[in-house]
Tab-separated table of C-alpha atoms in Angstrom:
chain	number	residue	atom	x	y	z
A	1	UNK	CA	49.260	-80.799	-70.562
A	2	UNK	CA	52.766	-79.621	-70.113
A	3	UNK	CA	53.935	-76.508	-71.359
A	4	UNK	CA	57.566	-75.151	-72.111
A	5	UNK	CA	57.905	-71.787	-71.010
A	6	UNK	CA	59.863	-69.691	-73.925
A	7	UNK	CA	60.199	-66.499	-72.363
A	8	UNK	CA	59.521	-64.066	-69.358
A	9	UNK	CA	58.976	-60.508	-69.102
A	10	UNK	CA	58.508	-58.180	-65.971
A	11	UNK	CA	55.849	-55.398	-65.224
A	12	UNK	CA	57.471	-51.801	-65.456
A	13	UNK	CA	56.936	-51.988	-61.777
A	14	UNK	CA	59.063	-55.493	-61.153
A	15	UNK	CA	56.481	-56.974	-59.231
A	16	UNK	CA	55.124	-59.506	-61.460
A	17	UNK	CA	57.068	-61.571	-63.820
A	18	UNK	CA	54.904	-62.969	-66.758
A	19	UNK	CA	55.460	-66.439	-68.996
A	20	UNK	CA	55.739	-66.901	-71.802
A	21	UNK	CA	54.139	-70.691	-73.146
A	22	UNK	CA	53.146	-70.021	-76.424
A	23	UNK	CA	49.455	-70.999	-75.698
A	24	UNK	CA	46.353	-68.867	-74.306
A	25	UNK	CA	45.067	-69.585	-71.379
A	26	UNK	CA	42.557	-68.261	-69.296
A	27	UNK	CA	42.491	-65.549	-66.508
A	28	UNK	CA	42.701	-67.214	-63.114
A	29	UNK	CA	43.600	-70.774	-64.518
A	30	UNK	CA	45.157	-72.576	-61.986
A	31	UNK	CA	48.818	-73.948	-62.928
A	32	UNK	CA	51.942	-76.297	-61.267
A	33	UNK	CA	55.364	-75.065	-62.377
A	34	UNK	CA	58.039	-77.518	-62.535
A	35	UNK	CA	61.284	-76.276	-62.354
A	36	UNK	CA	64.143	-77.911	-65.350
A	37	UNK	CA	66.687	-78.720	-62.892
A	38	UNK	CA	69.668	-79.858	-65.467
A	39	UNK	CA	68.448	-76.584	-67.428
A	40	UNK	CA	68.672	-74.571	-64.628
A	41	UNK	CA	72.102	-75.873	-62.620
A	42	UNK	CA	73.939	-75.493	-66.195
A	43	UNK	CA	72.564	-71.285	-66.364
A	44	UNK	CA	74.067	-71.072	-62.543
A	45	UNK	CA	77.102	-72.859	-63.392
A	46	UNK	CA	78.026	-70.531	-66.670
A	47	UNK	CA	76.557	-66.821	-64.274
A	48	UNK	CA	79.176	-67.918	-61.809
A	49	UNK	CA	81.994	-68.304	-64.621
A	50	UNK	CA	81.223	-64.933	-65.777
A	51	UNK	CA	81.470	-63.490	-62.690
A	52	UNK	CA	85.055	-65.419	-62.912
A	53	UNK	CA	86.002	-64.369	-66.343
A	54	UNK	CA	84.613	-60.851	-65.987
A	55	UNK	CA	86.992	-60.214	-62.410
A	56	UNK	CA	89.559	-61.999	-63.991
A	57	UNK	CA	89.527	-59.476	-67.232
A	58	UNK	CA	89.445	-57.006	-65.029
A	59	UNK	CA	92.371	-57.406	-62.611
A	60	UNK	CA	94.452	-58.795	-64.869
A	61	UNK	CA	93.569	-57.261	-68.810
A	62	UNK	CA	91.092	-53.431	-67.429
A	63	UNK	CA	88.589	-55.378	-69.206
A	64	UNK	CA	85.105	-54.099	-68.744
A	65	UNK	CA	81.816	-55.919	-69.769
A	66	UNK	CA	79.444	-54.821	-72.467
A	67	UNK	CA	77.650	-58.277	-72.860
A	68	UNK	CA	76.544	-61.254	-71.617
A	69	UNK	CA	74.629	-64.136	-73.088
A	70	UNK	CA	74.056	-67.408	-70.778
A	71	UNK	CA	73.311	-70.724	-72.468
A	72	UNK	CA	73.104	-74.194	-70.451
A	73	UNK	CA	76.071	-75.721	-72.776
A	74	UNK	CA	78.003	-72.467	-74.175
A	75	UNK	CA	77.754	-68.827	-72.555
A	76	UNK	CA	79.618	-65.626	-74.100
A	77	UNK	CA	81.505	-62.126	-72.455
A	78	UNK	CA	82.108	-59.416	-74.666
A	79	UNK	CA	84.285	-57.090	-73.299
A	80	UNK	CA	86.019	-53.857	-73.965
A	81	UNK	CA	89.620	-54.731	-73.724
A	82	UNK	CA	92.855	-52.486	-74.903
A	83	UNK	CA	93.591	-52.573	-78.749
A	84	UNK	CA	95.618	-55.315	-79.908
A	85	UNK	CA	94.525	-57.583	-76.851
A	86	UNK	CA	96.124	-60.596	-77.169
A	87	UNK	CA	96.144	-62.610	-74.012
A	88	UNK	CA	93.062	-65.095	-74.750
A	89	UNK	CA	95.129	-68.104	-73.643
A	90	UNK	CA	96.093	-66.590	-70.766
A	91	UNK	CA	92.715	-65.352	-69.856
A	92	UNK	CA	91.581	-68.889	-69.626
A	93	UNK	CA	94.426	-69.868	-67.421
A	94	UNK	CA	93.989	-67.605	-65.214
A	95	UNK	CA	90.040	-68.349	-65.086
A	96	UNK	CA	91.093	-71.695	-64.623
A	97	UNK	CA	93.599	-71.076	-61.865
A	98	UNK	CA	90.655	-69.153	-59.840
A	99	UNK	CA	88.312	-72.090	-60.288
A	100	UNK	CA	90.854	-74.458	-58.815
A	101	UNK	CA	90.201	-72.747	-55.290
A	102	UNK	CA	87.098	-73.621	-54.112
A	103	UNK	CA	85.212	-70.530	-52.432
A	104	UNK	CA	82.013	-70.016	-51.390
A	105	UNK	CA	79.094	-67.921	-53.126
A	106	UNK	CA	76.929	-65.714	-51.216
A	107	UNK	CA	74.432	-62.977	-51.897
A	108	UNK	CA	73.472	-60.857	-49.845
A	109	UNK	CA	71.255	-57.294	-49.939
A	110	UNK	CA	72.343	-53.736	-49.490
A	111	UNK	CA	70.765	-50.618	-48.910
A	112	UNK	CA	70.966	-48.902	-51.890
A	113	UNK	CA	72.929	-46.031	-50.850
A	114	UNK	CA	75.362	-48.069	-50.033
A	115	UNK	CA	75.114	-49.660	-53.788
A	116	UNK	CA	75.209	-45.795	-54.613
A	117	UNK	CA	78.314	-45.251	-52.753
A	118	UNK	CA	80.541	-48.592	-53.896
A	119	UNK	CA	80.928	-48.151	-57.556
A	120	UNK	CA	82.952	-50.715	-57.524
A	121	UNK	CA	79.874	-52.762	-56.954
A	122	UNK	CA	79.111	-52.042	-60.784
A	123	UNK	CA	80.754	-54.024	-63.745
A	124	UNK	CA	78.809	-53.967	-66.685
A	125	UNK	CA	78.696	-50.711	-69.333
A	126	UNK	CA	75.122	-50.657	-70.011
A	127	UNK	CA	72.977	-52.708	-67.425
A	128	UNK	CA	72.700	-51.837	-63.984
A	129	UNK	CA	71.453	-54.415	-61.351
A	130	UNK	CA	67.557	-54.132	-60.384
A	131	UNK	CA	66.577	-52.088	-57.057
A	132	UNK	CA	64.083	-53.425	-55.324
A	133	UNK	CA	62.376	-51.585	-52.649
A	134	UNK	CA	65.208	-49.392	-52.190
A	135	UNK	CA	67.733	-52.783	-51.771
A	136	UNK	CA	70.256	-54.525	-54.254
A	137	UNK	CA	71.298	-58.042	-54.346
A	138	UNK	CA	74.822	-58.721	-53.869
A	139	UNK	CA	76.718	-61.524	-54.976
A	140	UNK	CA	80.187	-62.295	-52.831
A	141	UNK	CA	83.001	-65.229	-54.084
A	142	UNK	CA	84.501	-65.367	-51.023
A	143	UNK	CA	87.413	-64.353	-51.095
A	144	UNK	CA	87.581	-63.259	-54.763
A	145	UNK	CA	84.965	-60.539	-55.419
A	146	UNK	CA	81.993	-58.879	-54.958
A	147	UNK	CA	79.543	-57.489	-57.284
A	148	UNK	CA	75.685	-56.035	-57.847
A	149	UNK	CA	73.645	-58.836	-59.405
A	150	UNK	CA	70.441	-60.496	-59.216
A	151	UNK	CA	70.743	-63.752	-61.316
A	152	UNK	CA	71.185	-67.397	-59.770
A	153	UNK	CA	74.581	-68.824	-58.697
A	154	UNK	CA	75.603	-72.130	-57.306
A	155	UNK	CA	76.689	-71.920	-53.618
A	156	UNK	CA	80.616	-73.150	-54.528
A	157	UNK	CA	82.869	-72.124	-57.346
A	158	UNK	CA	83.987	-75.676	-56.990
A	159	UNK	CA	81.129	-76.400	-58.861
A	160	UNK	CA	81.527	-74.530	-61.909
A	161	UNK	CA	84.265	-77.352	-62.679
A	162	UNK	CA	86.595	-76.356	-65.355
A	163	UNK	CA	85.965	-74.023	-68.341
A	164	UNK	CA	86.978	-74.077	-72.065
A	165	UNK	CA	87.538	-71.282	-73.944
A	166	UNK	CA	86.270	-72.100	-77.329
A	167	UNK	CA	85.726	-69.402	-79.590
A	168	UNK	CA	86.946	-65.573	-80.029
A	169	UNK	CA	85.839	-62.617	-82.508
A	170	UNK	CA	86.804	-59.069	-82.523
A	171	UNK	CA	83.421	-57.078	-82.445
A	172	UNK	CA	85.197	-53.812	-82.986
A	173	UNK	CA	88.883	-52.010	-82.480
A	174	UNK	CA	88.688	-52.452	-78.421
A	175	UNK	CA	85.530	-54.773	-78.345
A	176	UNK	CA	86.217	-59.007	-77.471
A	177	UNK	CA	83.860	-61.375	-77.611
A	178	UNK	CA	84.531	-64.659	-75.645
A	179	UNK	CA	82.470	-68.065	-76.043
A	180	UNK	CA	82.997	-70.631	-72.984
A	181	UNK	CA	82.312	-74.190	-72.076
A	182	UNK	CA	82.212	-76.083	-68.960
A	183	UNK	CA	83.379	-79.307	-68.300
A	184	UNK	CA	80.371	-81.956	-67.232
Protein backbone atom coordinates (compact mmCIF):
# COMPACT_ATOMS: atom_id res chain seq x y z
CA UNK A 1 0.00 0.00 0.00
CA UNK A 2 1.33 3.37 -0.88
CA UNK A 3 1.62 6.01 1.48
CA UNK A 4 1.95 9.92 1.05
CA UNK A 5 4.36 11.23 3.31
CA UNK A 6 2.83 14.65 4.95
CA UNK A 7 5.59 15.75 6.93
CA UNK A 8 9.22 15.24 8.34
CA UNK A 9 10.83 16.12 11.44
CA UNK A 10 14.56 15.71 12.63
CA UNK A 11 16.04 14.30 15.98
CA UNK A 12 17.50 17.22 18.20
CA UNK A 13 20.68 15.58 17.20
CA UNK A 14 20.08 15.82 13.10
CA UNK A 15 20.89 12.41 12.56
CA UNK A 16 17.67 10.89 11.83
CA UNK A 17 14.93 12.45 9.90
CA UNK A 18 11.44 10.90 10.70
CA UNK A 19 8.06 10.66 8.27
CA UNK A 20 5.37 11.57 8.60
CA UNK A 21 2.41 9.06 6.68
CA UNK A 22 -0.41 9.47 8.71
CA UNK A 23 -0.61 5.66 9.49
CA UNK A 24 1.13 3.42 12.32
CA UNK A 25 3.32 1.14 11.47
CA UNK A 26 5.43 -1.13 13.15
CA UNK A 27 9.05 -0.94 14.56
CA UNK A 28 11.46 -2.45 12.07
CA UNK A 29 8.85 -2.68 9.14
CA UNK A 30 10.60 -2.83 6.14
CA UNK A 31 9.65 0.07 3.51
CA UNK A 32 10.58 1.32 -0.44
CA UNK A 33 10.51 5.11 -0.76
CA UNK A 34 9.70 6.48 -4.02
CA UNK A 35 10.78 9.73 -4.64
CA UNK A 36 7.76 12.45 -6.46
CA UNK A 37 9.97 13.58 -9.11
CA UNK A 38 7.55 16.48 -10.72
CA UNK A 39 6.96 17.33 -6.85
CA UNK A 40 10.34 17.49 -6.15
CA UNK A 41 12.06 19.33 -9.50
CA UNK A 42 9.21 22.15 -9.00
CA UNK A 43 10.61 22.70 -4.83
CA UNK A 44 14.34 22.93 -6.55
CA UNK A 45 13.22 25.09 -9.23
CA UNK A 46 11.32 27.82 -6.78
CA UNK A 47 14.82 27.32 -3.76
CA UNK A 48 16.93 28.40 -6.68
CA UNK A 49 14.58 31.53 -7.51
CA UNK A 50 14.82 32.56 -4.03
CA UNK A 51 18.23 32.43 -3.90
CA UNK A 52 17.69 34.82 -7.16
CA UNK A 53 15.14 37.09 -5.72
CA UNK A 54 16.72 37.20 -2.27
CA UNK A 55 20.52 38.43 -3.99
CA UNK A 56 18.68 40.41 -6.23
CA UNK A 57 16.78 42.38 -3.16
CA UNK A 58 19.77 42.63 -1.77
CA UNK A 59 22.16 44.27 -4.25
CA UNK A 60 19.81 46.19 -5.72
CA UNK A 61 16.76 47.24 -2.84
CA UNK A 62 19.27 46.22 1.09
CA UNK A 63 16.55 43.81 1.25
CA UNK A 64 17.05 41.17 3.85
CA UNK A 65 14.97 37.91 4.28
CA UNK A 66 12.68 37.12 7.15
CA UNK A 67 10.69 34.29 5.31
CA UNK A 68 10.46 31.76 3.04
CA UNK A 69 7.71 29.39 2.05
CA UNK A 70 8.39 26.88 -1.05
CA UNK A 71 5.41 25.42 -2.89
CA UNK A 72 5.79 23.23 -6.24
CA UNK A 73 3.44 25.88 -8.23
CA UNK A 74 3.74 29.28 -6.09
CA UNK A 75 6.67 30.05 -3.47
CA UNK A 76 6.81 33.41 -1.29
CA UNK A 77 9.97 35.95 0.16
CA UNK A 78 9.15 38.23 2.75
CA UNK A 79 11.61 40.64 3.18
CA UNK A 80 12.55 43.64 5.19
CA UNK A 81 12.86 46.33 2.65
CA UNK A 82 13.12 50.38 3.27
CA UNK A 83 9.70 52.14 4.00
CA UNK A 84 7.78 53.14 1.12
CA UNK A 85 9.48 50.36 -1.13
CA UNK A 86 8.16 50.63 -4.28
CA UNK A 87 10.20 48.88 -6.90
CA UNK A 88 8.13 45.44 -7.21
CA UNK A 89 8.15 45.68 -11.02
CA UNK A 90 11.50 46.26 -11.12
CA UNK A 91 12.40 43.56 -8.73
CA UNK A 92 11.02 41.09 -11.15
CA UNK A 93 12.97 42.49 -14.00
CA UNK A 94 15.84 42.35 -12.61
CA UNK A 95 15.15 38.60 -11.33
CA UNK A 96 14.34 38.02 -14.72
CA UNK A 97 17.39 39.61 -16.27
CA UNK A 98 19.64 37.23 -13.88
CA UNK A 99 17.74 34.15 -15.01
CA UNK A 100 18.43 34.95 -18.63
CA UNK A 101 22.23 34.01 -17.98
CA UNK A 102 22.55 30.62 -17.54
CA UNK A 103 25.09 29.73 -14.60
CA UNK A 104 25.84 26.86 -12.93
CA UNK A 105 24.77 25.70 -9.27
CA UNK A 106 27.12 24.14 -6.98
CA UNK A 107 27.31 23.29 -3.32
CA UNK A 108 29.92 22.70 -1.74
CA UNK A 109 31.01 22.24 2.29
CA UNK A 110 33.01 24.48 4.54
CA UNK A 111 34.61 24.19 7.68
CA UNK A 112 32.64 25.96 9.89
CA UNK A 113 35.00 28.50 10.97
CA UNK A 114 35.21 29.53 7.87
CA UNK A 115 31.14 29.81 7.83
CA UNK A 116 31.98 31.70 11.20
CA UNK A 117 34.27 34.04 9.57
CA UNK A 118 32.15 34.96 6.09
CA UNK A 119 29.08 36.58 7.37
CA UNK A 120 28.31 37.29 4.28
CA UNK A 121 27.60 33.63 3.93
CA UNK A 122 24.34 34.42 6.05
CA UNK A 123 21.06 35.94 4.52
CA UNK A 124 18.18 35.17 6.41
CA UNK A 125 17.10 37.18 9.93
CA UNK A 126 16.06 34.31 11.92
CA UNK A 127 17.29 30.85 10.50
CA UNK A 128 20.73 29.93 10.31
CA UNK A 129 21.90 27.02 8.01
CA UNK A 130 22.40 23.47 9.84
CA UNK A 131 26.12 22.44 10.99
CA UNK A 132 26.82 19.23 10.58
CA UNK A 133 29.78 17.68 12.11
CA UNK A 134 31.45 20.88 12.39
CA UNK A 135 30.76 21.57 8.26
CA UNK A 136 28.12 23.80 6.35
CA UNK A 137 26.73 23.31 2.99
CA UNK A 138 27.32 25.94 0.57
CA UNK A 139 25.41 26.78 -2.31
CA UNK A 140 27.47 28.82 -5.28
CA UNK A 141 25.49 30.45 -8.68
CA UNK A 142 28.39 30.77 -10.45
CA UNK A 143 29.10 33.72 -11.02
CA UNK A 144 26.26 35.41 -9.09
CA UNK A 145 26.45 34.44 -5.39
CA UNK A 146 27.17 32.40 -2.72
CA UNK A 147 25.33 31.54 0.32
CA UNK A 148 24.93 28.97 3.56
CA UNK A 149 22.12 26.55 2.73
CA UNK A 150 21.21 23.05 2.87
CA UNK A 151 18.02 22.64 0.70
CA UNK A 152 17.98 21.08 -2.97
CA UNK A 153 18.80 23.12 -6.12
CA UNK A 154 18.83 22.25 -9.75
CA UNK A 155 22.38 22.16 -11.22
CA UNK A 156 21.55 25.34 -13.87
CA UNK A 157 19.71 28.55 -13.27
CA UNK A 158 18.72 27.98 -16.83
CA UNK A 159 16.37 25.78 -15.47
CA UNK A 160 14.43 27.80 -13.21
CA UNK A 161 12.92 29.26 -16.62
CA UNK A 162 11.20 32.48 -16.13
CA UNK A 163 9.38 33.78 -13.01
CA UNK A 164 6.12 35.76 -12.42
CA UNK A 165 5.63 37.93 -9.83
CA UNK A 166 2.08 37.53 -8.86
CA UNK A 167 1.07 38.83 -5.70
CA UNK A 168 2.39 41.56 -3.02
CA UNK A 169 1.22 42.54 0.69
CA UNK A 170 2.78 44.80 3.13
CA UNK A 171 3.24 42.66 6.39
CA UNK A 172 4.31 45.67 8.36
CA UNK A 173 5.96 49.43 7.89
CA UNK A 174 9.43 47.86 6.39
CA UNK A 175 8.15 44.17 6.00
CA UNK A 176 7.30 42.79 1.94
CA UNK A 177 5.91 39.85 1.19
CA UNK A 178 6.43 38.51 -2.42
CA UNK A 179 4.41 35.48 -4.09
CA UNK A 180 6.20 33.98 -7.37
CA UNK A 181 5.48 31.68 -10.23
CA UNK A 182 7.51 29.89 -12.68
CA UNK A 183 6.93 29.40 -16.09
CA UNK A 184 6.44 25.42 -17.11
Amino acid sequence: RALAVTALREDEDGRRVWHHVGHEAPAGLAVRGVLDWPHRYALMRHHALMHVVNTVAQRSFDGLITGVQLGPDRSRIDLRLPAGFDGAAELETRVNDALAVPRAIAATVIAEADYHAHPELIRTLNVRPPIVDGQVRVVTIHGFDAQACGGTHPHDTAEIGRARLVKRENKGRDNKRFYWTLAP
